[in-house]
Amino acid sequence: MSTPIPPTRLSWIKSGLFWRTFFLLAFLIAASMAAWVASYRVVEQTPRANQIAAQVISVVTITRAALTHSAQDLRRELLFDLSSNEGVRVYPLEDTDVVEPPIENSLVLSIQENVRAALGKETRFARTVNDVPGFWVSFNISDDQYWLMLDRDRVEGTFGVQWIGWGAATLLLSLLGALMISGLINQPLARLTAATRAIAKGQRPAPLPERGPTEIREANHSFNQMVDDLNRVESDRAVVLAGISHDLRTPLARMQLEVEMAGLPDDARKGMQSDLHQMDAIIGQFLDYAKPVDTSHFEIIDLTALTSDTAHEAARLPDVNINKTIEENVTVLGNAIDIKRIANNLVENARRYGKLSDASHVAIDICCRTEGDKVFLEFADHGAGVPDDEISRLLRPFTRMDSARGQANGAGLGLAIVDRIVKRHSGKLNLFNRDGGGLTVQIVFANPKKKLGPFPI
C-alpha cells in the first residue's frame, strides 16, 4: 500500500475555501487602506505644512516683538513666563553650539521653506542644540541671534500616533467584517459539503434550506430532489430484492421437502440438497444487502466479546484454523447484530477464498485492537491473495475474483454487505494483500472511549 503524504502545517489554509475568501478580503481591505492613507497623506501635506509654518512664524514674531519692546529689567521675567506658560524657550545662539539638523522629509522641507520666506533666508533649524531635543528656530533681534525652542509635540502633533491607532482599529473592524462575510458566503457550500458527506456515509441528511440567492436556492433544490430520488430508488431496490428473495424461498422449501421425500440415491440427494442450500444462502445475501441499517438505535458494543465469540465459532469448523489477537475492553458504537454479521461474512469469505489448492485447512488471523481514537478489526487469510489492481473491484456488488481466489459459490455480495454496514457505522473498510500471501480485510471504527470517555463494560 502506498504511504499517504502527511499534510503540511498550513494545508488547512490552502484547502479551506472559507480561509481563502477571508485572506483575499483581508488583503484587499489592507491594500485599500494603505492606498487611502498614502493618498490622504499626500493630499493633506501642503495644508498641514502651511499650518505648522504659520504657527512657528506667529510664535517667533510675537516672541521677538515682546522681547524687543519689553524693558531690559523685565526680559528675564518675560522669558520665564514664556517658558512656563507657553512652552517657548529662548537661548542665545553661540558659534560653539552643537547642532543636529532636523530630519529631512517633504513635510519638514515644506515647513522650512515657508518659515524662511517669512523670517528670512538666514533662518536656521535644528532637531537638537547642545543635546537638548526640540524644534529649534533661529531669529535675530538687531545684531543678536537667538534660538527659539518649541516642544516637538506642539509643532508635529500626534498625527502619526493617531493615525496608527485609528488605522489599527479600522483594520480590526474590517477584518472582523471580512470574517463574517466569508462565513456568510461559504455557509451554503459548507452545508452542501456536510450533506454530501452524510450521503457518502449512507446517512440521510436533513433537507437544505431553499432560500437565499437564486444560485443557492436552485442548487439546494436540485440537491434535495436528488436525495429524495436516491432514497426512493434505494427503497424500491430494497423492496424488489426482499420481495424476490421471499418469493423464491417458498418454492425452495417445497423443493427441499420433495428431495427428502423422493427415493433418490444418497449422492444425488446430497448434491441436490447442497445446491438448494447454496441457493438459500444466496437469497440470504440478497436479504442482508437489502436490509436497511437503523443508526438511531446504536449502542456501546463489547467488540472484544463479540470477536472472541466469532473466533470460537469459527474454530469449531472442521477445516478452519484460527489465530486470534484480541485486545481486552475494546468497544464500538453500533448495532451488535450488524457487526456480528460483518464478522461472520468475513470469516466465511476467508474460509471460501483463502484456502490454497493443496491445503486441507484454511488459516484465518483475527485481530481486534485500538490505536488512539481508532478501533481496528482485521481478518486475514493465508491464500493466494488478489492482484493489487483488482482489489477495488471486490467491494462492488455481484463481483467474485474467481481467477485469483479459486472457484467459489455465492452471489458476490459478501464484501459489498460488509462495506455497506461499515459505512452505516461511519467506519472505513480497507483491503490489502497480506505479507506472505493472502488478503487482509481491515475495518476501522471510531473509538467511543475517546469521544464519550471511559465507561464500564
Short mmCIF file of C-alpha atoms in Angstrom, two decimals:
data_model
loop_
_atom_site.label_atom_id
_atom_site.label_comp_id
_atom_site.label_asym_id
_atom_site.label_seq_id
_atom_site.Cartn_x
_atom_site.Cartn_y
_atom_site.Cartn_z
CA MET A 1 0.00 0.00 0.00
CA SER A 2 1.23 3.47 -0.76
CA THR A 3 2.19 5.63 2.20
CA PRO A 4 -0.04 8.70 2.45
CA ILE A 5 1.70 12.05 2.28
CA PRO A 6 1.35 13.84 5.63
CA PRO A 7 -0.45 17.16 5.39
CA THR A 8 1.64 20.31 5.74
CA ARG A 9 1.18 22.60 8.69
CA LEU A 10 -0.67 25.22 6.60
CA SER A 11 -2.69 22.80 4.47
CA TRP A 12 -5.89 23.97 6.16
CA ILE A 13 -5.34 27.44 4.66
CA LYS A 14 -4.86 26.08 1.15
CA SER A 15 -7.71 23.59 1.28
CA GLY A 16 -10.37 25.69 3.02
CA LEU A 17 -12.47 27.99 0.85
CA PHE A 18 -13.50 29.92 3.98
CA TRP A 19 -9.92 30.91 4.80
CA ARG A 20 -9.10 31.62 1.17
CA THR A 21 -12.04 34.03 0.98
CA PHE A 22 -11.12 35.61 4.31
CA PHE A 23 -7.49 36.21 3.39
CA LEU A 24 -8.40 37.59 -0.04
CA LEU A 25 -10.84 40.03 1.59
CA ALA A 26 -8.30 40.90 4.28
CA PHE A 27 -5.61 41.56 1.67
CA LEU A 28 -8.00 43.71 -0.37
CA ILE A 29 -9.02 45.71 2.73
CA ALA A 30 -5.42 46.20 3.89
CA ALA A 31 -4.27 47.24 0.41
CA SER A 32 -7.19 49.67 0.06
CA MET A 33 -6.50 51.20 3.48
CA ALA A 34 -2.79 51.57 2.73
CA ALA A 35 -3.53 53.24 -0.61
CA TRP A 36 -6.10 55.55 1.00
CA VAL A 37 -3.75 56.58 3.83
CA ALA A 38 -0.92 57.21 1.39
CA SER A 39 -3.17 59.29 -0.85
CA TYR A 40 -4.53 61.25 2.10
CA ARG A 41 -1.05 61.99 3.43
CA VAL A 42 0.00 63.35 0.06
CA VAL A 43 -3.13 65.47 -0.36
CA GLU A 44 -3.13 66.96 3.16
CA GLN A 45 0.65 67.50 3.40
CA THR A 46 0.68 71.02 1.90
CA PRO A 47 -2.15 72.41 4.09
CA ARG A 48 -0.58 70.82 7.17
CA ALA A 49 2.88 72.25 6.35
CA ASN A 50 1.35 75.71 5.86
CA GLN A 51 -0.48 75.44 9.20
CA ILE A 52 2.63 74.42 11.14
CA ALA A 53 4.74 77.07 9.41
CA ALA A 54 2.17 79.76 10.23
CA GLN A 55 2.20 78.61 13.87
CA VAL A 56 6.01 78.78 14.04
CA ILE A 57 6.08 82.19 12.33
CA SER A 58 3.47 83.53 14.69
CA VAL A 59 5.32 82.34 17.81
CA VAL A 60 8.66 83.70 16.61
CA THR A 61 7.18 87.05 15.58
CA ILE A 62 5.30 87.54 18.85
CA THR A 63 8.29 86.46 20.94
CA ARG A 64 10.65 88.80 19.07
CA ALA A 65 8.23 91.68 19.39
CA ALA A 66 7.73 91.03 23.09
CA LEU A 67 11.46 90.93 23.76
CA THR A 68 12.11 93.99 21.60
CA HIS A 69 9.54 96.23 23.27
CA SER A 70 9.95 94.98 26.84
CA ALA A 71 12.05 96.82 29.41
CA GLN A 72 15.55 95.49 29.98
CA ASP A 73 14.90 94.59 33.61
CA LEU A 74 11.68 92.73 32.75
CA ARG A 75 13.08 90.46 30.00
CA ARG A 76 14.17 87.72 32.43
CA GLU A 77 10.66 87.57 33.91
CA LEU A 78 9.17 87.57 30.39
CA LEU A 79 11.37 84.65 29.30
CA PHE A 80 10.34 82.73 32.42
CA ASP A 81 6.65 83.31 31.65
CA LEU A 82 7.10 82.17 28.02
CA SER A 83 8.85 79.01 29.16
CA SER A 84 6.41 78.06 31.92
CA ASN A 85 3.13 79.11 30.32
CA GLU A 86 3.67 78.82 26.57
CA GLY A 87 6.41 76.17 26.36
CA VAL A 88 8.64 78.64 24.46
CA ARG A 89 12.29 78.93 25.40
CA VAL A 90 14.74 81.48 24.07
CA TYR A 91 18.52 80.99 24.19
CA PRO A 92 21.37 82.99 22.74
CA LEU A 93 22.82 81.47 19.59
CA GLU A 94 26.52 80.77 20.02
CA ASP A 95 29.06 79.67 17.46
CA THR A 96 30.04 76.81 19.76
CA ASP A 97 26.54 75.30 19.83
CA VAL A 98 26.38 71.61 18.87
CA VAL A 99 23.55 71.48 16.35
CA GLU A 100 21.81 68.41 14.94
CA PRO A 101 19.90 69.26 11.76
CA PRO A 102 16.24 68.16 11.50
CA ILE A 103 15.17 65.05 9.68
CA GLU A 104 14.68 65.88 6.04
CA ASN A 105 11.40 64.82 4.58
CA SER A 106 8.88 66.50 2.34
CA LEU A 107 6.83 67.88 5.25
CA VAL A 108 9.84 69.35 7.12
CA LEU A 109 11.30 70.84 3.93
CA SER A 110 7.97 72.48 3.13
CA ILE A 111 7.76 73.94 6.66
CA GLN A 112 11.32 75.31 6.41
CA GLU A 113 10.61 76.89 3.05
CA ASN A 114 7.50 78.68 4.35
CA VAL A 115 9.23 79.87 7.56
CA ARG A 116 12.28 81.19 5.67
CA ALA A 117 10.01 83.02 3.26
CA ALA A 118 8.54 84.92 6.22
CA LEU A 119 11.51 85.26 8.61
CA GLY A 120 14.41 85.39 6.17
CA LYS A 121 16.64 83.02 4.29
CA GLU A 122 19.22 83.07 7.10
CA THR A 123 16.77 81.30 9.46
CA ARG A 124 18.25 78.09 10.80
CA PHE A 125 16.52 74.95 12.05
CA ALA A 126 17.72 72.20 14.35
CA ARG A 127 16.47 68.99 15.91
CA THR A 128 18.74 69.25 18.96
CA VAL A 129 21.01 72.00 20.23
CA ASN A 130 23.64 71.00 22.75
CA ASP A 131 21.85 67.65 23.13
CA VAL A 132 18.56 69.35 24.08
CA PRO A 133 15.77 67.97 21.87
CA GLY A 134 13.04 70.19 20.46
CA PHE A 135 12.00 72.18 17.43
CA TRP A 136 14.67 74.89 17.19
CA VAL A 137 14.31 78.05 15.05
CA SER A 138 16.78 80.92 14.91
CA PHE A 139 15.81 84.61 14.76
CA ASN A 140 17.54 87.99 15.07
CA ILE A 141 16.95 90.96 17.33
CA SER A 142 19.08 93.77 15.93
CA ASP A 143 22.53 92.21 15.59
CA ASP A 144 21.98 89.48 18.17
CA GLN A 145 20.98 85.95 17.22
CA TYR A 146 18.79 83.71 19.36
CA TRP A 147 17.40 80.20 19.37
CA LEU A 148 13.68 79.70 19.94
CA MET A 149 12.82 76.22 21.06
CA LEU A 150 9.31 74.74 20.80
CA ASP A 151 8.20 71.34 22.01
CA ARG A 152 8.11 68.89 19.15
CA ASP A 153 4.60 67.79 20.03
CA ARG A 154 3.40 71.38 19.67
CA VAL A 155 4.71 71.53 16.13
CA GLU A 156 4.48 67.94 14.95
CA GLY A 157 1.36 66.99 16.97
CA THR A 158 0.34 63.37 17.38
CA PHE A 159 -0.52 62.82 13.75
CA GLY A 160 1.42 59.56 13.37
CA VAL A 161 0.25 58.04 16.65
CA GLN A 162 -3.35 58.98 16.00
CA TRP A 163 -3.30 57.54 12.54
CA ILE A 164 -1.71 54.31 13.72
CA GLY A 165 -4.42 53.93 16.39
CA TRP A 166 -7.30 54.75 14.07
CA GLY A 167 -5.82 52.61 11.32
CA ALA A 168 -5.40 49.61 13.64
CA ALA A 169 -8.98 49.95 14.94
CA THR A 170 -10.37 50.31 11.42
CA LEU A 171 -8.34 47.35 10.18
CA LEU A 172 -9.50 45.18 13.08
CA LEU A 173 -13.15 46.03 12.45
CA SER A 174 -12.66 45.41 8.73
CA LEU A 175 -11.10 42.01 9.39
CA LEU A 176 -13.99 41.07 11.67
CA GLY A 177 -16.36 42.12 8.91
CA ALA A 178 -14.36 40.05 6.40
CA LEU A 179 -14.61 37.08 8.76
CA MET A 180 -18.39 37.42 8.94
CA ILE A 181 -18.70 37.91 5.18
CA SER A 182 -16.55 34.84 4.50
CA GLY A 183 -18.75 32.80 6.84
CA LEU A 184 -21.95 34.00 5.19
CA ILE A 185 -20.59 33.36 1.70
CA ASN A 186 -19.31 29.87 2.48
CA GLN A 187 -22.14 28.75 4.77
CA PRO A 188 -24.33 27.35 1.94
CA LEU A 189 -21.36 25.49 0.49
CA ALA A 190 -20.42 24.15 3.94
CA ARG A 191 -23.98 22.84 4.39
CA LEU A 192 -23.87 21.21 0.97
CA THR A 193 -20.49 19.63 1.76
CA ALA A 194 -21.77 18.25 5.08
CA ALA A 195 -24.87 16.86 3.37
CA THR A 196 -22.84 15.12 0.63
CA ARG A 197 -20.51 13.70 3.29
CA ALA A 198 -23.53 12.32 5.13
CA ILE A 199 -24.79 10.66 1.93
CA ALA A 200 -21.35 9.14 1.37
CA LYS A 201 -21.61 7.59 4.85
CA GLY A 202 -25.00 6.10 3.99
CA GLN A 203 -26.97 8.58 6.08
CA ARG A 204 -29.94 10.71 5.07
CA PRO A 205 -29.19 14.40 5.64
CA ALA A 206 -31.80 16.98 6.55
CA PRO A 207 -33.16 18.96 3.57
CA LEU A 208 -31.09 22.00 2.69
CA PRO A 209 -32.84 25.38 3.11
CA GLU A 210 -34.15 26.61 -0.25
CA ARG A 211 -33.66 30.31 0.40
CA GLY A 212 -31.11 32.99 -0.36
CA PRO A 213 -29.66 33.94 -3.76
CA THR A 214 -31.05 32.32 -6.88
CA GLU A 215 -27.99 30.13 -7.45
CA ILE A 216 -28.08 28.82 -3.86
CA ARG A 217 -31.82 28.14 -3.99
CA GLU A 218 -31.52 26.24 -7.26
CA ALA A 219 -28.51 24.22 -6.07
CA ASN A 220 -30.18 23.28 -2.77
CA HIS A 221 -33.45 22.45 -4.50
CA SER A 222 -31.66 20.19 -7.00
CA PHE A 223 -29.72 18.51 -4.19
CA ASN A 224 -32.84 17.90 -2.11
CA GLN A 225 -34.56 16.43 -5.16
CA MET A 226 -31.54 14.20 -5.83
CA VAL A 227 -31.59 12.96 -2.20
CA ASP A 228 -35.29 12.15 -2.48
CA ASP A 229 -34.72 10.30 -5.75
CA LEU A 230 -31.84 8.30 -4.26
CA ASN A 231 -33.90 7.37 -1.22
CA ARG A 232 -36.80 6.33 -3.42
CA VAL A 233 -34.52 4.23 -5.65
CA GLU A 234 -32.91 2.67 -2.57
CA SER A 235 -36.31 1.89 -1.06
CA ASP A 236 -37.63 0.43 -4.32
CA ARG A 237 -34.48 -1.67 -4.74
CA ALA A 238 -34.74 -2.99 -1.21
CA VAL A 239 -38.41 -3.85 -1.69
CA VAL A 240 -37.72 -5.60 -5.01
CA LEU A 241 -34.79 -7.61 -3.62
CA ALA A 242 -36.66 -8.55 -0.47
CA GLY A 243 -39.80 -9.47 -2.42
CA ILE A 244 -37.94 -11.63 -4.92
CA SER A 245 -35.95 -13.32 -2.17
CA HIS A 246 -39.05 -14.13 -0.10
CA ASP A 247 -40.93 -15.36 -3.17
CA LEU A 248 -38.04 -17.66 -4.10
CA ARG A 249 -37.79 -19.24 -0.66
CA THR A 250 -41.28 -20.72 -0.91
CA PRO A 251 -40.53 -22.97 -3.91
CA LEU A 252 -37.10 -23.72 -2.43
CA ALA A 253 -38.70 -25.04 0.76
CA ARG A 254 -41.07 -27.15 -1.34
CA MET A 255 -38.15 -28.50 -3.39
CA GLN A 256 -36.24 -29.41 -0.24
CA LEU A 257 -39.24 -31.31 1.05
CA GLU A 258 -39.66 -33.13 -2.28
CA VAL A 259 -35.97 -34.09 -2.27
CA GLU A 260 -36.31 -35.52 1.23
CA MET A 261 -39.47 -37.43 0.31
CA ALA A 262 -38.24 -38.72 -3.04
CA GLY A 263 -36.44 -42.01 -3.11
CA LEU A 264 -33.22 -40.69 -4.61
CA PRO A 265 -29.77 -42.20 -4.29
CA ASP A 266 -27.73 -40.71 -1.47
CA ASP A 267 -25.23 -38.99 -3.78
CA ALA A 268 -27.98 -37.39 -5.86
CA ARG A 269 -29.92 -36.31 -2.78
CA LYS A 270 -26.85 -34.80 -1.15
CA GLY A 271 -25.94 -32.98 -4.35
CA MET A 272 -29.43 -31.50 -4.73
CA GLN A 273 -29.53 -30.55 -1.06
CA SER A 274 -26.16 -28.81 -1.44
CA ASP A 275 -27.48 -26.86 -4.44
CA LEU A 276 -30.64 -25.90 -2.56
CA HIS A 277 -28.63 -24.76 0.47
CA GLN A 278 -26.40 -22.71 -1.82
CA MET A 279 -29.44 -21.04 -3.40
CA ASP A 280 -30.88 -20.35 0.06
CA ALA A 281 -27.56 -18.77 1.14
CA ILE A 282 -27.59 -16.55 -1.95
CA ILE A 283 -31.13 -15.42 -1.14
CA GLY A 284 -29.96 -14.71 2.42
CA GLN A 285 -27.24 -12.48 0.99
CA PHE A 286 -29.84 -10.61 -1.03
CA LEU A 287 -31.88 -10.03 2.11
CA ASP A 288 -28.83 -8.87 4.09
CA TYR A 289 -27.80 -6.49 1.32
CA ALA A 290 -31.29 -5.03 1.02
CA LYS A 291 -31.80 -4.68 4.77
CA PRO A 292 -31.56 -1.05 5.99
CA VAL A 293 -29.41 -0.12 8.98
CA ASP A 294 -31.09 1.91 11.72
CA THR A 295 -28.43 4.27 13.09
CA SER A 296 -30.78 5.80 15.67
CA HIS A 297 -30.57 2.71 17.91
CA PHE A 298 -26.78 2.37 18.08
CA GLU A 299 -25.34 1.43 21.47
CA ILE A 300 -21.99 0.64 23.03
CA ILE A 301 -20.91 -2.87 21.97
CA ASP A 302 -18.26 -5.04 23.59
CA LEU A 303 -16.24 -5.77 20.46
CA THR A 304 -13.79 -7.91 22.43
CA ALA A 305 -16.51 -10.36 23.45
CA LEU A 306 -18.15 -10.30 20.02
CA THR A 307 -14.87 -11.00 18.22
CA SER A 308 -13.98 -13.74 20.70
CA ASP A 309 -17.34 -15.44 20.10
CA THR A 310 -16.81 -15.23 16.35
CA ALA A 311 -13.32 -16.74 16.65
CA HIS A 312 -14.64 -19.52 18.91
CA GLU A 313 -17.45 -20.38 16.49
CA ALA A 314 -15.08 -20.35 13.52
CA ALA A 315 -12.58 -22.59 15.31
CA ARG A 316 -15.29 -25.27 15.61
CA LEU A 317 -15.44 -25.62 11.81
CA PRO A 318 -13.59 -28.74 10.68
CA ASP A 319 -11.45 -27.02 8.01
CA VAL A 320 -10.54 -23.77 9.81
CA ASN A 321 -7.56 -22.87 11.99
CA ILE A 322 -7.96 -19.60 13.90
CA ASN A 323 -5.09 -17.38 15.08
CA LYS A 324 -6.54 -14.60 17.23
CA THR A 325 -5.08 -11.46 18.75
CA ILE A 326 -7.88 -9.76 20.65
CA GLU A 327 -7.27 -6.80 22.93
CA GLU A 328 -9.25 -6.50 26.14
CA ASN A 329 -12.02 -3.94 26.71
CA VAL A 330 -12.42 -2.86 23.09
CA THR A 331 -15.77 -1.20 22.39
CA VAL A 332 -17.52 0.42 19.43
CA LEU A 333 -20.76 2.28 18.90
CA GLY A 334 -23.19 0.46 16.62
CA ASN A 335 -25.62 -2.40 16.14
CA ALA A 336 -24.44 -5.71 17.59
CA ILE A 337 -26.37 -7.84 15.08
CA ASP A 338 -24.92 -5.95 12.11
CA ILE A 339 -21.35 -6.11 13.41
CA LYS A 340 -21.80 -9.80 14.12
CA ARG A 341 -22.96 -10.21 10.52
CA ILE A 342 -19.79 -8.41 9.38
CA ALA A 343 -17.58 -10.81 11.35
CA ASN A 344 -19.42 -13.90 10.09
CA ASN A 345 -19.28 -12.74 6.47
CA LEU A 346 -15.56 -12.06 6.66
CA VAL A 347 -14.86 -15.44 8.27
CA GLU A 348 -16.93 -17.17 5.59
CA ASN A 349 -15.22 -15.12 2.89
CA ALA A 350 -11.78 -16.13 4.18
CA ARG A 351 -12.90 -19.75 4.51
CA ARG A 352 -14.13 -19.89 0.91
CA TYR A 353 -11.41 -17.95 -0.83
CA GLY A 354 -8.37 -18.21 1.44
CA LYS A 355 -7.67 -21.92 1.16
CA LEU A 356 -4.76 -22.99 -1.01
CA SER A 357 -5.44 -25.69 -3.57
CA ASP A 358 -3.19 -28.25 -1.83
CA ALA A 359 -4.27 -27.43 1.74
CA SER A 360 -6.88 -29.26 3.79
CA HIS A 361 -7.38 -26.37 6.21
CA VAL A 362 -7.58 -22.60 5.90
CA ALA A 363 -5.75 -20.39 8.39
CA ILE A 364 -7.55 -17.22 9.43
CA ASP A 365 -5.95 -14.46 11.52
CA ILE A 366 -8.38 -12.39 13.58
CA CYS A 367 -7.16 -9.20 15.25
CA CYS A 368 -9.06 -6.68 17.39
CA ARG A 369 -7.12 -3.70 18.75
CA THR A 370 -7.21 0.03 19.45
CA GLU A 371 -4.83 2.79 18.38
CA GLY A 372 -5.60 6.21 19.78
CA ASP A 373 -9.06 7.28 18.66
CA LYS A 374 -9.49 4.34 16.26
CA VAL A 375 -10.57 0.70 16.65
CA PHE A 376 -9.20 -1.86 14.19
CA LEU A 377 -10.90 -5.17 13.35
CA GLU A 378 -8.91 -7.33 10.92
CA PHE A 379 -9.49 -10.67 9.21
CA ALA A 380 -6.66 -12.14 7.15
CA ASP A 381 -6.29 -15.43 5.31
CA HIS A 382 -3.18 -17.20 4.00
CA GLY A 383 -4.43 -17.85 0.48
CA ALA A 384 -3.30 -16.66 -2.92
CA GLY A 385 -4.36 -13.05 -2.40
CA VAL A 386 -5.72 -10.68 -5.05
CA PRO A 387 -3.87 -8.65 -7.69
CA ASP A 388 -3.42 -5.09 -6.43
CA ASP A 389 -5.19 -3.57 -9.43
CA GLU A 390 -8.25 -5.77 -8.80
CA ILE A 391 -8.73 -5.13 -5.06
CA SER A 392 -11.08 -2.18 -5.55
CA ARG A 393 -13.45 -4.39 -7.58
CA LEU A 394 -14.06 -6.68 -4.62
CA LEU A 395 -16.36 -4.13 -2.98
CA ARG A 396 -18.68 -3.98 -5.96
CA PRO A 397 -21.90 -5.98 -5.65
CA PHE A 398 -22.05 -9.31 -7.54
CA THR A 399 -18.25 -9.36 -8.03
CA ARG A 400 -16.15 -12.50 -7.47
CA MET A 401 -12.44 -12.83 -8.25
CA ASP A 402 -12.64 -16.48 -9.28
CA SER A 403 -9.45 -16.36 -11.28
CA ALA A 404 -7.39 -15.21 -8.32
CA ARG A 405 -9.23 -16.79 -5.37
CA GLY A 406 -10.39 -20.08 -6.74
CA GLN A 407 -13.88 -21.17 -7.68
CA ALA A 408 -16.46 -20.35 -5.04
CA ASN A 409 -20.16 -20.34 -4.59
CA GLY A 410 -22.24 -17.28 -3.76
CA ALA A 411 -23.69 -14.18 -5.30
CA GLY A 412 -20.68 -11.96 -4.80
CA LEU A 413 -22.37 -9.83 -2.12
CA GLY A 414 -20.30 -10.73 0.95
CA LEU A 415 -17.85 -7.81 0.92
CA ALA A 416 -20.49 -5.47 -0.52
CA ILE A 417 -22.67 -6.20 2.53
CA VAL A 418 -19.71 -5.62 4.83
CA ASP A 419 -18.85 -2.33 3.12
CA ARG A 420 -22.47 -1.21 3.31
CA ILE A 421 -22.73 -1.92 7.05
CA VAL A 422 -19.34 -0.37 7.80
CA LYS A 423 -20.33 2.87 6.08
CA ARG A 424 -23.56 2.96 8.10
CA HIS A 425 -21.37 2.80 11.21
CA SER A 426 -19.22 5.73 9.97
CA GLY A 427 -16.31 3.33 9.58
CA LYS A 428 -13.85 2.59 6.81
CA LEU A 429 -13.13 -0.70 5.03
CA ASN A 430 -9.59 -1.34 3.75
CA LEU A 431 -8.45 -4.29 1.63
CA PHE A 432 -4.82 -5.13 1.03
CA ASN A 433 -2.67 -8.17 0.42
CA ARG A 434 -1.06 -9.71 3.45
CA ASP A 435 2.71 -10.02 3.69
CA GLY A 436 3.45 -13.66 2.96
CA GLY A 437 0.29 -14.23 0.91
CA GLY A 438 -3.39 -13.83 1.46
CA LEU A 439 -5.89 -10.99 1.73
CA THR A 440 -6.40 -8.78 4.77
CA VAL A 441 -9.74 -7.08 5.38
CA GLN A 442 -9.34 -4.21 7.82
CA ILE A 443 -12.27 -2.31 9.36
CA VAL A 444 -11.63 0.99 11.13
CA PHE A 445 -14.21 2.29 13.63
CA ALA A 446 -14.15 5.38 15.84
CA ASN A 447 -13.14 4.69 19.42
CA PRO A 448 -16.11 5.73 21.60
CA LYS A 449 -13.90 5.93 24.69
CA LYS A 450 -12.09 8.89 23.16
CA LYS A 451 -15.37 10.68 22.45
CA LEU A 452 -17.56 9.61 25.35
CA GLY A 453 -14.92 8.95 27.96
CA PRO A 454 -14.27 5.65 29.77
CA PHE A 455 -17.29 3.59 30.78
CA PRO A 456 -17.81 0.18 32.40
CA ILE A 457 -18.29 -2.88 30.21
#
